[in-house]
PDB file of C-alpha atoms in Angstrom:
ATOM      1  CA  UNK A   1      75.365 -50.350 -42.041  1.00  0.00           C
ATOM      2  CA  UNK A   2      74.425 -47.183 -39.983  1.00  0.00           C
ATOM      3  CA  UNK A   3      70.723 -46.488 -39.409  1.00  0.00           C
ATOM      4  CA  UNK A   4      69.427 -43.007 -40.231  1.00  0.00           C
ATOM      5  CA  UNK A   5      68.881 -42.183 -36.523  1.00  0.00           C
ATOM      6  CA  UNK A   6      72.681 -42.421 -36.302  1.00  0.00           C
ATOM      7  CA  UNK A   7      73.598 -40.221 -39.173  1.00  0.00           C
ATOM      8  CA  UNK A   8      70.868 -37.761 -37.942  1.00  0.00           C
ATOM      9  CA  UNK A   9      73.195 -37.888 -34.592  1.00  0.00           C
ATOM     10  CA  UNK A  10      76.482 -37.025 -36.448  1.00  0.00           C
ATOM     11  CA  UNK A  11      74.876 -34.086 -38.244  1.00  0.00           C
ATOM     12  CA  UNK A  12      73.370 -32.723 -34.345  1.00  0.00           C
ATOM     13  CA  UNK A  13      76.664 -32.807 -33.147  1.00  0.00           C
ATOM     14  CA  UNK A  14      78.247 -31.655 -35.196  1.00  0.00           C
ATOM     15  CA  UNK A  15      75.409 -28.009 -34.909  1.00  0.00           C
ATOM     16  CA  UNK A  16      75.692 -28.625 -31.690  1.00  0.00           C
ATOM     17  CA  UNK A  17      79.660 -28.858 -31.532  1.00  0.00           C
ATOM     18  CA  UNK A  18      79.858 -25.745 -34.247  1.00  0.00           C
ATOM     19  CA  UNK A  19      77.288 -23.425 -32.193  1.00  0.00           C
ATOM     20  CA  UNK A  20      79.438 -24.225 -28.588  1.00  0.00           C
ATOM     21  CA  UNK A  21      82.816 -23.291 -31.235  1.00  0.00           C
ATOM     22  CA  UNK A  22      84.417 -26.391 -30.185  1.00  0.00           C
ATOM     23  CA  UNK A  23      87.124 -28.117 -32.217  1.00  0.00           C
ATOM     24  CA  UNK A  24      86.563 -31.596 -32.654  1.00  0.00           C
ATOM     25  CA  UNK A  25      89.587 -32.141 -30.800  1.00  0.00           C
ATOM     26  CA  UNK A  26      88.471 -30.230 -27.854  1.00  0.00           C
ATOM     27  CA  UNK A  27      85.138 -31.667 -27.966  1.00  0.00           C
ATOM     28  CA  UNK A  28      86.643 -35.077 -27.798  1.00  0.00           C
ATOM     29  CA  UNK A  29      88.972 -34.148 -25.176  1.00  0.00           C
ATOM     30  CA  UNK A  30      86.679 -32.785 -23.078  1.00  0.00           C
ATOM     31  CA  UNK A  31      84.020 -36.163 -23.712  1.00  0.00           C
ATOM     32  CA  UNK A  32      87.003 -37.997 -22.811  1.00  0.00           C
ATOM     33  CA  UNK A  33      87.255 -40.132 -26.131  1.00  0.00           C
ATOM     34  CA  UNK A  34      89.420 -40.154 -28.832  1.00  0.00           C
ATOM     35  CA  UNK A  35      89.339 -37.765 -31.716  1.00  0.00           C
ATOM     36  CA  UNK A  36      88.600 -40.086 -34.874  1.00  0.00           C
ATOM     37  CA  UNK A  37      86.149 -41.920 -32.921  1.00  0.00           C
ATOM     38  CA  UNK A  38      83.950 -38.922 -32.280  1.00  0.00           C
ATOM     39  CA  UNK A  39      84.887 -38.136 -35.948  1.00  0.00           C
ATOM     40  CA  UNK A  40      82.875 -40.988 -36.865  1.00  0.00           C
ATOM     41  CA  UNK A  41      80.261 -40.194 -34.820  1.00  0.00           C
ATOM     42  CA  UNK A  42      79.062 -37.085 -36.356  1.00  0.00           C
ATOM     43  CA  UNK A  43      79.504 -38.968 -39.821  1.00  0.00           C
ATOM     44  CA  UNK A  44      77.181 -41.314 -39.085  1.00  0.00           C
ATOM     45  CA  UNK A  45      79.663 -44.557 -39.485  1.00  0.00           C
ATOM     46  CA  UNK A  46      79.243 -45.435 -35.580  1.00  0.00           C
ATOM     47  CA  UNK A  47      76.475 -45.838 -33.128  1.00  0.00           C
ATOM     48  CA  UNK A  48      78.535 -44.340 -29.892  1.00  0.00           C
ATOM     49  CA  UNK A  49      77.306 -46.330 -26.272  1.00  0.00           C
ATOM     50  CA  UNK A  50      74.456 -44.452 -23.725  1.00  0.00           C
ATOM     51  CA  UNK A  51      77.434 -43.421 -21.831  1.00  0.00           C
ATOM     52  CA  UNK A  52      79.598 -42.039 -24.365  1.00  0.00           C
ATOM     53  CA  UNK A  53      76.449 -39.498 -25.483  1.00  0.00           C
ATOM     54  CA  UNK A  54      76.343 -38.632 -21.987  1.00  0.00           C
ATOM     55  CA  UNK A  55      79.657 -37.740 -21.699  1.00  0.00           C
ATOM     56  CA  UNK A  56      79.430 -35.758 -24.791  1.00  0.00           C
ATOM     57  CA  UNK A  57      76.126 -33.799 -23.838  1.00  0.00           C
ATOM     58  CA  UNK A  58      78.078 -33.220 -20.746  1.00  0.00           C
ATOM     59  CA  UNK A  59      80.732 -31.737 -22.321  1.00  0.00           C
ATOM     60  CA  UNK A  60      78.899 -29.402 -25.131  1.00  0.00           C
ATOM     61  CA  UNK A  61      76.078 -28.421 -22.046  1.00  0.00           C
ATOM     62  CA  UNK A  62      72.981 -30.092 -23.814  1.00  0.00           C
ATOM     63  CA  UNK A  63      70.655 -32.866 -22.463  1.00  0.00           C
ATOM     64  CA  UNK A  64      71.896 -36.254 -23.006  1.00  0.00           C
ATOM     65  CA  UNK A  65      68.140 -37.031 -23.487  1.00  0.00           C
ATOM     66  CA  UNK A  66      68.012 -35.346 -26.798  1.00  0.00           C
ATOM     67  CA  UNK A  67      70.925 -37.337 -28.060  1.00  0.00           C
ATOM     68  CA  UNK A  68      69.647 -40.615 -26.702  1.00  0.00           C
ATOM     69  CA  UNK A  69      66.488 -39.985 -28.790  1.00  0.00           C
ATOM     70  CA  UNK A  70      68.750 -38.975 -31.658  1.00  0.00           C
ATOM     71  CA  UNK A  71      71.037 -41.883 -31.309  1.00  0.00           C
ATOM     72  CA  UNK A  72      67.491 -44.398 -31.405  1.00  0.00           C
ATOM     73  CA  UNK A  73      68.422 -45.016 -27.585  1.00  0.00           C
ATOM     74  CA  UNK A  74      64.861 -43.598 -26.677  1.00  0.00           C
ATOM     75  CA  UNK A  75      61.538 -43.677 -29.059  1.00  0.00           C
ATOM     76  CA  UNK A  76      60.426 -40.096 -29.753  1.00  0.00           C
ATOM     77  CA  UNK A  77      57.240 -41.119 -29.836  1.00  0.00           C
ATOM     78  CA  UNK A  78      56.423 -43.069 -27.426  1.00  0.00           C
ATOM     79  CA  UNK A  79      54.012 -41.403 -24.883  1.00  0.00           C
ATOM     80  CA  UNK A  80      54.999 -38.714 -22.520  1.00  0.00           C
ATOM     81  CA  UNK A  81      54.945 -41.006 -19.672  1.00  0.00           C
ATOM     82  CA  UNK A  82      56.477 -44.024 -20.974  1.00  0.00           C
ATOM     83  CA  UNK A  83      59.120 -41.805 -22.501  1.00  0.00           C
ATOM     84  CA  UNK A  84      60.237 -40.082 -18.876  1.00  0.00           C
ATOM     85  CA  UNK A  85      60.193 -43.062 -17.784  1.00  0.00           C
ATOM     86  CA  UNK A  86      62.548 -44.824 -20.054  1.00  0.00           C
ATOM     87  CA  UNK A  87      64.521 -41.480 -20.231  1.00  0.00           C
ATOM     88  CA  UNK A  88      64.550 -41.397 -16.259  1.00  0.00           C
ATOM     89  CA  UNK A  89      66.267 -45.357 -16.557  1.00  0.00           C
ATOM     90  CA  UNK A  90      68.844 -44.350 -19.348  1.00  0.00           C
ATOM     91  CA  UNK A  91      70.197 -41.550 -17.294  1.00  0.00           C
ATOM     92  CA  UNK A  92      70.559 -43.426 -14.239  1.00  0.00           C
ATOM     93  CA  UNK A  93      72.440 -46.380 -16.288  1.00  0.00           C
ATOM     94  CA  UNK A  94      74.468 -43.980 -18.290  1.00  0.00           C
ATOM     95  CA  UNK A  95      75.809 -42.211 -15.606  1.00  0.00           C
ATOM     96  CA  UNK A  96      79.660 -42.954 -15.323  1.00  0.00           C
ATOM     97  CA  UNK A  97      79.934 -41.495 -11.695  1.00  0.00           C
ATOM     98  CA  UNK A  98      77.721 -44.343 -10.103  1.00  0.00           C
ATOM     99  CA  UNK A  99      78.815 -47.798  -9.317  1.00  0.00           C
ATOM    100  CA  UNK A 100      76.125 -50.422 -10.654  1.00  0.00           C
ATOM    101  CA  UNK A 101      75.252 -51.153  -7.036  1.00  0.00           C
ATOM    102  CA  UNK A 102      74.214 -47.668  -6.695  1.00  0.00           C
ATOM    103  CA  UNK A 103      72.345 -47.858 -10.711  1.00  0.00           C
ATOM    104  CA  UNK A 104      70.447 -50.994  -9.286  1.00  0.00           C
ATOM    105  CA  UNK A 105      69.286 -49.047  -5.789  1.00  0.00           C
ATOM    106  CA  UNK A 106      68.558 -45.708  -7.699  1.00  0.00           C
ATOM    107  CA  UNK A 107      66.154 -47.697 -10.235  1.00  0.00           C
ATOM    108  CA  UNK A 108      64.498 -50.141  -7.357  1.00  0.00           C
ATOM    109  CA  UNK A 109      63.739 -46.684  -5.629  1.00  0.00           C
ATOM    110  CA  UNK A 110      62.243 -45.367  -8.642  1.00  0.00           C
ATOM    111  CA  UNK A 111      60.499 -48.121  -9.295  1.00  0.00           C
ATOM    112  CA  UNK A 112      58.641 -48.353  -5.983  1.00  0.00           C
ATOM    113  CA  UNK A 113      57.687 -44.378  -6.349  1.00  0.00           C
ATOM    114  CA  UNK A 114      56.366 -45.724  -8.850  1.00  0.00           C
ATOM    115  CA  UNK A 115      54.222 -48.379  -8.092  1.00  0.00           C
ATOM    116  CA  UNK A 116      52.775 -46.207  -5.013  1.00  0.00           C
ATOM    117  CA  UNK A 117      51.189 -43.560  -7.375  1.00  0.00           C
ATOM    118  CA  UNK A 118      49.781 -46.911  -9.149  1.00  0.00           C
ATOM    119  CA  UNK A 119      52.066 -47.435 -12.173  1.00  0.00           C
ATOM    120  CA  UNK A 120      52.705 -50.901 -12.099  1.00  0.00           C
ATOM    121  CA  UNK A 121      56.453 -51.824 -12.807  1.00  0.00           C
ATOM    122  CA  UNK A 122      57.927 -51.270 -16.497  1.00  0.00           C
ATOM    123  CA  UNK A 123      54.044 -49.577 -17.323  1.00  0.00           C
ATOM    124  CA  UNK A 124      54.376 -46.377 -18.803  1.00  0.00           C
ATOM    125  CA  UNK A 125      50.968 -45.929 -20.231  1.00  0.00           C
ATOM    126  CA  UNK A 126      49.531 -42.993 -18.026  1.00  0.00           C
ATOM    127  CA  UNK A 127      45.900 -43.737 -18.646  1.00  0.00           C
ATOM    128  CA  UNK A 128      46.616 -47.399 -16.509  1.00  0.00           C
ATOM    129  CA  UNK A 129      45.860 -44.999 -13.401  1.00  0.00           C
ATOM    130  CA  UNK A 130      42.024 -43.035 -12.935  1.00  0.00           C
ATOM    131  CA  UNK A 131      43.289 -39.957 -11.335  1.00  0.00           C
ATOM    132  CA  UNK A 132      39.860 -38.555 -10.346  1.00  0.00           C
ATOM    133  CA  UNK A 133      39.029 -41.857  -8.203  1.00  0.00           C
ATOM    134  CA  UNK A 134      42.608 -41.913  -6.748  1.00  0.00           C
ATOM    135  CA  UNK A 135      42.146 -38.477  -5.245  1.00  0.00           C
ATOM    136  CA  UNK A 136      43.067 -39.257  -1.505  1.00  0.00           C
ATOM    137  CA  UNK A 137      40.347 -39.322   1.255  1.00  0.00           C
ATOM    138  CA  UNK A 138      41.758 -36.905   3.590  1.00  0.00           C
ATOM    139  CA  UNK A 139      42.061 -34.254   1.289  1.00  0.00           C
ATOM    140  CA  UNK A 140      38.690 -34.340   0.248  1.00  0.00           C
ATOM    141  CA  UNK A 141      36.896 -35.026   3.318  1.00  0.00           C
ATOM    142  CA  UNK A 142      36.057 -31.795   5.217  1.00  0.00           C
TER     143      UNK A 142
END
């Protein structure tokens, strides 16, 4: 049975499709999959992959981070900072154009960023770090 996060999908892009006056078919065709399937999408009865939404907020010029919300990919409410950060590691795995090799690199990268302004790794909670005590020495010395 579809969740309501689903259905609340289908009915966005469907606006969405409606206000960029795309067919269905041309939406689809320009996502890259097949007509019924986005049908079903924006009626709620499927629950479409990360990388099929990013195809499809590709192709009708929105963020694929609203639709990964949407689609209960990402929690709305989560914190601002654990939400980038979640957001920031659903792009990088959505995106068709990379080969996982590159996915893995991109997120170990990230992840050591990271780490040196004193997140620790998979910690999105912002108030883990005091930034008043981390101010650096250098620029306050003087």
């Amino acid at each position: 049975m579809a969740s309501l996060n689903v259905g609340n999908l289908g009915e966005y892009l469907r606006e969405q499709r409606r206000n960029a006056q795309l067919s269905l078919r041309q939406l689809a065709e320009a996502a890259g999959v097949s007509n019924p399937y986005l049908s079903q999408i924006e009626r709620g009865l499927r629950k479409p992959s990360a990388e099929v939404l990013q195809q499809v907020a590709k192709a009708l010029r929105i963020s694929a981070e609203t639709l990964y919300v949407r689609a209960g990919i990402l929690d709305a409410e989560r914190d601002g900072e654990e939400y980038r950060d979640g957001a920031t590691r659903a792009v990088v795995l959505a995106d068709p154009t990379l080969t996982e090799q590159q996915k893995q690199v991109l997120l170990q990268i990230y992840e050591s960023f990271r780490k040196e302004n004193g997140f620790a790794d998979g910690d999105g909670a912002a108030g883990t770090r005091n930034h008043e005590s981390d101010a650096d020495p250098q620029q306050t010395a003087g």
